[in-house]
Structures are given as structure tokens and as C-alpha cells.
Short mmCIF file of C-alpha atoms and ligand atoms in Angstrom, two decimals:
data_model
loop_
_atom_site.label_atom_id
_atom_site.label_comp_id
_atom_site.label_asym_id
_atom_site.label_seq_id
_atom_site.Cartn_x
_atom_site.Cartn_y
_atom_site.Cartn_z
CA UNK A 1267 -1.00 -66.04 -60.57
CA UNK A 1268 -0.40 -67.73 -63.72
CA UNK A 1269 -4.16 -69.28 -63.92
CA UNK A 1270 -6.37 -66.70 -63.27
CA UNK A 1271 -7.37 -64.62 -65.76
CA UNK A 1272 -4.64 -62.70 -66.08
CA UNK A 1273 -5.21 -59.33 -68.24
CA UNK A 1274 -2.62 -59.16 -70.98
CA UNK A 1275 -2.26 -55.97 -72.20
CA UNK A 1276 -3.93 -52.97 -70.63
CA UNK A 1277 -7.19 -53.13 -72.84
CA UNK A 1278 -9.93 -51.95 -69.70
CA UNK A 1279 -7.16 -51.94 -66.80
CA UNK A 1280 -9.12 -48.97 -65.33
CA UNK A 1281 -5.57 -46.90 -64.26
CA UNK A 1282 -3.84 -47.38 -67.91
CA UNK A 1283 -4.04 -43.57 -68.24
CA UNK A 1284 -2.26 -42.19 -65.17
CA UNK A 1285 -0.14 -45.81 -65.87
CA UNK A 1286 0.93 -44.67 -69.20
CA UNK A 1287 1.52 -40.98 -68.71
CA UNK A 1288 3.67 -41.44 -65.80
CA UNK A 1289 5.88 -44.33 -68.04
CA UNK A 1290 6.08 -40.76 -70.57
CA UNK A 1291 7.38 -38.87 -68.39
CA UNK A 1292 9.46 -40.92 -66.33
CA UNK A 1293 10.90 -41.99 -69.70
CA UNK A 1294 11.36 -38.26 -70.76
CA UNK A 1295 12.81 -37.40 -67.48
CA UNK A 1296 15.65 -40.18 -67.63
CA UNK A 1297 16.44 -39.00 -71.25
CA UNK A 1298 16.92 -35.76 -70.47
CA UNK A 1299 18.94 -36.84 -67.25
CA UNK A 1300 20.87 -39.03 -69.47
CA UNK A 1301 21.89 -36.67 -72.18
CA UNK A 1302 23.04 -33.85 -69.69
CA UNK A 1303 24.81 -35.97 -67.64
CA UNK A 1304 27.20 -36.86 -70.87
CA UNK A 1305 28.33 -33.68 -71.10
CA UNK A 1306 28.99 -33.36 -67.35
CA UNK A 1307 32.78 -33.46 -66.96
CA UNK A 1308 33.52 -33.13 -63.60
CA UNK A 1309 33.75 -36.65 -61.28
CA UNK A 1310 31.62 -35.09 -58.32
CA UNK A 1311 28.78 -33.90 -60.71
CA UNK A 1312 28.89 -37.18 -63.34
CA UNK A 1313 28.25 -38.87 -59.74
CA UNK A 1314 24.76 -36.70 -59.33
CA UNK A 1315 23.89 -37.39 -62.52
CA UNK A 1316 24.15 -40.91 -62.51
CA UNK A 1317 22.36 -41.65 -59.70
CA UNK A 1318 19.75 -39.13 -60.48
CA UNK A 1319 19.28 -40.86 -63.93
CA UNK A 1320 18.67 -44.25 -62.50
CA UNK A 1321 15.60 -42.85 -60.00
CA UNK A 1322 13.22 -42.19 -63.00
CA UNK A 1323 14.89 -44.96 -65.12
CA UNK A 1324 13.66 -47.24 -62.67
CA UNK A 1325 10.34 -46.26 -62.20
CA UNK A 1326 9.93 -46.10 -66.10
CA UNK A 1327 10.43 -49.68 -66.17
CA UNK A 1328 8.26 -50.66 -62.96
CA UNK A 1329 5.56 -48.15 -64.97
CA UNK A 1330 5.91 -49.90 -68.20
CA UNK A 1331 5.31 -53.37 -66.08
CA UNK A 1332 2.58 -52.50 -64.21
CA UNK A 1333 0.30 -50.82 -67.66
CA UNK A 1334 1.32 -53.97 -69.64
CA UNK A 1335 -0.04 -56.46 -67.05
CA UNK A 1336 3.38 -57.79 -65.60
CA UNK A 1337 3.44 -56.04 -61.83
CA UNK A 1338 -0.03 -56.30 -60.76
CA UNK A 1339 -1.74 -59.15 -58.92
CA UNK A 1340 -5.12 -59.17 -57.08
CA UNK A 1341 -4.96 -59.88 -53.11
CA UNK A 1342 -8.63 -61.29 -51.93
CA UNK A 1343 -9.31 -59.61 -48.55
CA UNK A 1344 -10.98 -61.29 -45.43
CA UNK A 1345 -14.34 -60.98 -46.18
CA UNK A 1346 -13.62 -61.97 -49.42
CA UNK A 1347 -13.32 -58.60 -51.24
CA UNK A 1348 -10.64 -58.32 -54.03
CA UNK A 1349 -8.02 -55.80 -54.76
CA UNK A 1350 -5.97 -54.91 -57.58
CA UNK A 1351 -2.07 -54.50 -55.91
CA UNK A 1352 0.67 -53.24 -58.22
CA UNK A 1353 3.19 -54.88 -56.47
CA UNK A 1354 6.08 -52.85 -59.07
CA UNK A 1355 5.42 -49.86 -57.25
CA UNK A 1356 7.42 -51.53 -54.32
CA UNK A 1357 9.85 -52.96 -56.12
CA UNK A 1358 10.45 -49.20 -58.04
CA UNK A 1359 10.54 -47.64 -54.27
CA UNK A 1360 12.81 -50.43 -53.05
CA UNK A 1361 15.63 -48.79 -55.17
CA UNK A 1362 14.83 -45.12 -56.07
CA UNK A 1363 14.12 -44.21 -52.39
CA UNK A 1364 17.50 -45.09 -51.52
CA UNK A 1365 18.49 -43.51 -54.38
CA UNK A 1366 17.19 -40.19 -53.61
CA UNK A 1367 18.83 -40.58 -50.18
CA UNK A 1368 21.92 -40.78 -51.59
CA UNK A 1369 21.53 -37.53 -53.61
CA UNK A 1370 20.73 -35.71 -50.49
CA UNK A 1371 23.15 -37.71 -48.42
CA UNK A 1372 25.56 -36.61 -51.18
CA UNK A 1373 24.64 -33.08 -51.20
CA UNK A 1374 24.60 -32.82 -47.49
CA UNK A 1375 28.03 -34.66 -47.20
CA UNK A 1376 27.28 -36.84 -44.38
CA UNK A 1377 29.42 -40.32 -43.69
CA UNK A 1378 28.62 -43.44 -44.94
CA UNK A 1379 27.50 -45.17 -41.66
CA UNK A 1380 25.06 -42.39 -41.71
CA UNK A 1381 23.67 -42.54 -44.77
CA UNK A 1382 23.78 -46.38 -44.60
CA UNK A 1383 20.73 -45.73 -41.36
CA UNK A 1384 18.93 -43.67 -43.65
CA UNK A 1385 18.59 -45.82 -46.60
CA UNK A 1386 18.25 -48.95 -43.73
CA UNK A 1387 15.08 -47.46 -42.31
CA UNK A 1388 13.74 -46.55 -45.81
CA UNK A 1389 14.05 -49.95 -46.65
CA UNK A 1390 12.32 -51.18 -43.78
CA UNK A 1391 9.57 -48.74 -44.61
CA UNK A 1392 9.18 -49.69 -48.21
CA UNK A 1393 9.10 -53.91 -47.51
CA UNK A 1394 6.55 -53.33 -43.92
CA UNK A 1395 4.65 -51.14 -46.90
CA UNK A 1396 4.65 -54.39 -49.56
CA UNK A 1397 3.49 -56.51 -46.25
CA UNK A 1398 0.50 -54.26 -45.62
CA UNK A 1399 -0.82 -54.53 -49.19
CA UNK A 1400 -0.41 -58.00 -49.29
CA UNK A 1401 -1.63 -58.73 -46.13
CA UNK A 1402 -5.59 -60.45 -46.43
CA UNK A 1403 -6.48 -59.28 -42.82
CA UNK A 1404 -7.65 -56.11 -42.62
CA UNK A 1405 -6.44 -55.00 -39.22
CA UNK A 1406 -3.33 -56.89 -40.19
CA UNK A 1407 -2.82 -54.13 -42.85
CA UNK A 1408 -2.91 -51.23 -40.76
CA UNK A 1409 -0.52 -52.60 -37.98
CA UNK A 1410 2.05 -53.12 -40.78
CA UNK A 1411 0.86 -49.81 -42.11
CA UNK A 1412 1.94 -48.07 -38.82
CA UNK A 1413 5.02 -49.87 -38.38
CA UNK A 1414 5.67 -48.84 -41.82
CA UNK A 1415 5.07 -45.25 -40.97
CA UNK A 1416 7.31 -45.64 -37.60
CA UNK A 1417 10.11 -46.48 -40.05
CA UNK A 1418 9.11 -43.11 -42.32
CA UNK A 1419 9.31 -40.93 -39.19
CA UNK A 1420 13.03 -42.45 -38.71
CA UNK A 1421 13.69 -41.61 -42.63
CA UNK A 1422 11.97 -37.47 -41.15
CA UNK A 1423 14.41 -37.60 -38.49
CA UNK A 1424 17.76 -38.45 -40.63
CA UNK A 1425 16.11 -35.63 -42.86
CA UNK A 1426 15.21 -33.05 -40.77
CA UNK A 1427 18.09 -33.33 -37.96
CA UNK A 1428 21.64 -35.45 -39.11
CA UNK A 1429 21.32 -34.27 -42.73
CA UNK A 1430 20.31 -30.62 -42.15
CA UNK A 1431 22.91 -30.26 -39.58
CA UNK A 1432 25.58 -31.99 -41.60
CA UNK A 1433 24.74 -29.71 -44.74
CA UNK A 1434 24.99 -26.42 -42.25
CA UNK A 1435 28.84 -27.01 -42.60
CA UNK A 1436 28.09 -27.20 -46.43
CA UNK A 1437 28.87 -24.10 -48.39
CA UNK A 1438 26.02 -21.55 -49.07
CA UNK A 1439 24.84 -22.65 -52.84
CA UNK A 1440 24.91 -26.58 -51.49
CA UNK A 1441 22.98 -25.79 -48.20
CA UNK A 1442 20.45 -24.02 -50.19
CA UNK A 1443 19.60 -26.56 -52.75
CA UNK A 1444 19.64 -29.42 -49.91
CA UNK A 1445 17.32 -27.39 -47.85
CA UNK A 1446 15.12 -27.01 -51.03
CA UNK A 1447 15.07 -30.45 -51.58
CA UNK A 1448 14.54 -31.73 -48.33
CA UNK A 1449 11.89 -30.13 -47.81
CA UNK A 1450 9.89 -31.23 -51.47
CA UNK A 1451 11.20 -34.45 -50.01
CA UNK A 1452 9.48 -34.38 -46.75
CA UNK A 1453 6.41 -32.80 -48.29
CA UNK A 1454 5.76 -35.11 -51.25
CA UNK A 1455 6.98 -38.02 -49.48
CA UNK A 1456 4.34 -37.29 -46.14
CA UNK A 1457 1.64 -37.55 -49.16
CA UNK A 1458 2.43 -41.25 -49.66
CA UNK A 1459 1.35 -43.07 -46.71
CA UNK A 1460 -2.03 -40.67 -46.45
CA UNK A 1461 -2.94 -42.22 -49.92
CA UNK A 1462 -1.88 -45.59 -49.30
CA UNK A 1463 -4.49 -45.35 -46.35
CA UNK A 1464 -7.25 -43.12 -48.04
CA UNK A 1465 -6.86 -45.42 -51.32
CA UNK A 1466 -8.59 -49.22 -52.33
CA UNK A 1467 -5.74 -50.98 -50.00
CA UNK A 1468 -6.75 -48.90 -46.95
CA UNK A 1469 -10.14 -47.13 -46.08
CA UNK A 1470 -11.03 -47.48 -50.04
CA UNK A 1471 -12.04 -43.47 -50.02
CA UNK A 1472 -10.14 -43.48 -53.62
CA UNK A 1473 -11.33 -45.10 -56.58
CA UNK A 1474 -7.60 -47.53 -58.03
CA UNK A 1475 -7.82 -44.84 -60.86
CA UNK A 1476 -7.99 -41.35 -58.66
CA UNK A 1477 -5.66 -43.25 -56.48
CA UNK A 1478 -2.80 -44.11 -59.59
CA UNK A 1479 -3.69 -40.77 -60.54
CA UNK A 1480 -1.98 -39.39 -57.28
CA UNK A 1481 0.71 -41.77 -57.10
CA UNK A 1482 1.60 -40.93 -60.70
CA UNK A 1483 2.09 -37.24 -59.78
CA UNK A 1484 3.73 -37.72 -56.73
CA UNK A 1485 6.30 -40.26 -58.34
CA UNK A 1486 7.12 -37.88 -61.12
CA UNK A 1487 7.28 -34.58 -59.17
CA UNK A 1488 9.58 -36.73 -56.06
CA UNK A 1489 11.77 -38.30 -58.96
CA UNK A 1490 12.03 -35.58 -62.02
CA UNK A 1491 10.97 -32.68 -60.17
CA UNK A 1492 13.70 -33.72 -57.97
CA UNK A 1493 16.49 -34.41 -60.32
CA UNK A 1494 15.53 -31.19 -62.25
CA UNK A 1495 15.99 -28.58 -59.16
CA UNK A 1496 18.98 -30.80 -58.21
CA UNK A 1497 20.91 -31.25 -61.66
CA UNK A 1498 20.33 -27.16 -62.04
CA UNK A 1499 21.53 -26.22 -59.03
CA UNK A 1500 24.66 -24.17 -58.59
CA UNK A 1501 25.56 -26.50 -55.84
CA UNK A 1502 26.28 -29.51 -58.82
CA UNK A 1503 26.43 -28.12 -61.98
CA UNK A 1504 28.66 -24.27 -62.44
CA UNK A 1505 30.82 -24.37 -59.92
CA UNK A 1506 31.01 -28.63 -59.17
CA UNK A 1507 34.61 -28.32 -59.62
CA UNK A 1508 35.53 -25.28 -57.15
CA UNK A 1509 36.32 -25.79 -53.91
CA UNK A 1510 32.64 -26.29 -52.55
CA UNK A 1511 33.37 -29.54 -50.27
CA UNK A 1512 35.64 -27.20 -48.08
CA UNK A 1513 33.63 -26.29 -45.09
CA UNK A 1514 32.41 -22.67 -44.29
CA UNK A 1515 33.14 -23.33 -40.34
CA UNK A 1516 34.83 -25.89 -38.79
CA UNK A 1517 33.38 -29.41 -40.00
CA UNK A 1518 33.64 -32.99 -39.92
CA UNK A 1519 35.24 -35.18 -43.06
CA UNK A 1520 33.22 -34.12 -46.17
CA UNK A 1521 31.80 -37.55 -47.38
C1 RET B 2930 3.82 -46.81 -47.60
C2 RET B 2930 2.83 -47.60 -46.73
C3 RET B 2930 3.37 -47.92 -45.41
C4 RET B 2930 3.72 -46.70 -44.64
C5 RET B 2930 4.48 -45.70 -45.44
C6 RET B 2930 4.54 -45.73 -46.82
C7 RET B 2930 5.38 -44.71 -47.48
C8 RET B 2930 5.85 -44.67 -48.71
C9 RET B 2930 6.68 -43.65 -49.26
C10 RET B 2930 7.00 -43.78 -50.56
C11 RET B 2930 7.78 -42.89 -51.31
C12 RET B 2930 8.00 -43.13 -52.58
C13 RET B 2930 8.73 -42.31 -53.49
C14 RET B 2930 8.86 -42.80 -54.71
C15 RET B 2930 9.52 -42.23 -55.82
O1 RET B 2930 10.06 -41.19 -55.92
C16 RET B 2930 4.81 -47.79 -48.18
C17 RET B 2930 2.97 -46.21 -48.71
C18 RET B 2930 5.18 -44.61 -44.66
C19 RET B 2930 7.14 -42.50 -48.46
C20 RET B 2930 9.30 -41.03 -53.06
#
């Protein structure tokens, strides 16, 4: 990596735009995470805050990397075709997907063992992801792209079934505000893996600019779009304090 002509700086790099705008407002997001979470008071919502001030935080800095040079590398392709990978994306996703599991884990109340097979099969997703756009055999890619997208369907499950049912016990301004960010969760996140495959490490439909185009929206509407319905709600913010964690019918421990 360190003898081929490595571009320093992001003079030409054809997705600086979308590169640089997302680093804005990823960095705008975790300021404005930052500065309302130090006024939060209460333990329960300072915990929301936190963790939903890290998500963008992180993916500033992986944004940063990748427009100044630092988390891309080219991949040469059987066949002998080249391709740009931003490998920082992966590295960004290793950590805020879990991340944003937690906040709905959080918000839904489930146990830790749960939550831990969530963020286990998200993992799983995210590193069979970084092997398919390494990988320099095509059909190579897509087998670790489906085994990728096995793992995804595990992450729709925890989602859709163990979390929904969990929040269900949850009182009403909670179960609301999960169910609203489940399902930008499950919308936005479904985009992913279609892009990966329509973009230059899959089919190549997408030029690598309309393609970090689309990544850059979808990172900044699944991290601050996120964080801003959830840091609003009712179910963290007014009313943190009352007694929300106890149960409207008969429920299992809280968290
Ligand atoms: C890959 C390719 C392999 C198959 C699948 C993928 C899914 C990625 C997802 C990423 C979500 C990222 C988010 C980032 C920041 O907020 C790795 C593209 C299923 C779902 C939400």
C-alpha cells in the first residue's frame, strides 16, 4: 500500500464531495449530540446520549480518513480490473452498528444475552461484508456477499420479533419511539446491501461517486436522523426520570 501511488490529499479523488459533506454533517450531528447530552441530568438519558454521540462521532472520523486518503486502498479484481475500496466504511460500521443496537436494545429493554446475539450477528455481517470487498474473485464476492446478508436477516429477526416483543411490555411513549425507529432501521439499513451489490464492488451499475453519494445519505439519515428522533423522544428526554421502566402488563426484568 505504501508504494503505489498513493493519493495524498483528496485533489481528483472523484467521491471528495459526498466524502466531505457527510464528514459536515456527521461532525455537526455529534456536536449537537454532545452539547445536549451535557445538560441531560438524568443517569438513564446521559446513557442515550452517550452512546448516541459516539455513532456519528465515529463515522466523522472514518469520513475524515477516507476524503484525506488514509482509508482507501485499491483491490485488483480477477481479470485484472481495479477498484477503489474504502475500507473505513467497515471499520465505522464495525462499531456504530452495534452501537445503534444498543440504543434500540436499550429502548426496548431486552437482556444482555439478547442484545449480545444481536450485536454478534451484526458483527458477523459487517466483517463477511469487508471479506466480499476485498475478495479478488468475483464469484468469491457474492458468496461472502450472501452470507453477509444471511447474517443481516438474523440482525431483521432480533429487530422485528425479540425486540418488538420485548418493547410491547415497554410503556406507551417508549414503544412508540422504538417502533419508529425500528422501522427507519430496517428500512435504511435493507438499502445497504442493494448498493453494495448495484455499486463498483458488485454489478458496477453505480459510478464510486453516485455510489458514496448514497452511502453518504444513508449513513447520516441511519446515524443523525436516528439520534435526532431518538434524543427528542418523550420516551428519553421529558419524562426519563418517571417511572417508564415499570411495565404496562406483566413483564420480564427491564434491562
Ligand atoms: C454489506 C455487504 C454484505 C451484506 C450486507 C451488508 C450490509 C450492511 C449494512 C450496513 C449498515 C450500516 C449502517 C451504518 C451507519 O449508520 C456489508 C454492505 C447485508 C446493513 C447503518
Amino acid at each position: 500500500m505504501w508504494n503505489a501511488p498513493v493519493q495524498l490529499g483528496f485533489d481528483g479523488r472523484p467521491a471528495a464531495l459526498p466524502l466531505a459533506a457527510g464528514a459536515v454533517l456527521l461532525g455537526l450531528g455529534t456536536l449537537y449530540f454532545l452539547i445536549r447530552g451535557l445538560a441531560v441530568e438524568d443517569a438513564r438519558a446521559k446513557r442515550f446520549h452517550l452512546v448516541t454521540t459516539l455513532i456519528p462521532g465515529i463515522a466523522f472520523a472514518s469520513y475524515l480518513a477516507m476524503l484525506l486518503g488514509f482509508g482507501v486502498t485499491d483491490v485488483t479484481i480477477q481479470g485484472g480490473e481495479t477498484v477503489e475500496v474504502y475500507w473505513a466504511r467497515y471499520a465505522d460500521w464495525i462499531f456504530t452498528t452495534p452501537l445503534l443496537l444498543v440504543d434500540l436494545g436499550l429502548l426496548a429493554g431486552v437482556d444482555r444475552e439478547t442484545l449480545f446475539g444481536a450485536v454478534a450477528a451484526d458483527a458477523f455481517m459487517v466483517v463477511t461484508g469487508l471479506v466480499a470487498t476485498l475478495s479478488r474473485v468475483r464469484t468469491y464476492r457474492y458468496v461472502w456477499w450472501a452470507v453477509g446478508t444471511l447474517a443481516f436477516l438474523t440482525v431483521v429477526y432480533f429487530l422485528l420479533v425479540t425486540l418488538t416483543d420485548a418493547a410491547r411490555r415497554r410503556d406507551a411513549a417508549r414503544e412508540s419511539t422504538f417502533r419508529t425507529l425500528r422501522n427507519l432501521t430496517l428500512v435504511l439499513w435493507t438499502v445497504y446491501p442493494v448498493w453494495w451489490l448495484a455499486g463498483t464492488k458488485g454489478a458496477g451499475l453505480l459510478s464510486l461517486s453516485v455510489e458514496a453519494v448514497g452511502f453518504a445519505v444513508l449513513d447520516v439519515l441511519a446515524k443523525v436522523g436516528f439520534g435526532l428522533i431518538l434524543l427528542r423522544s418523550r420516551a428519553v428526554s421529558a419524562d426519563a426520570s418517571a417511572p417508564d421502566s415499570t411495565p404496562r402488563a406483566s413483564a420480564g426484568p427491564a434491562e
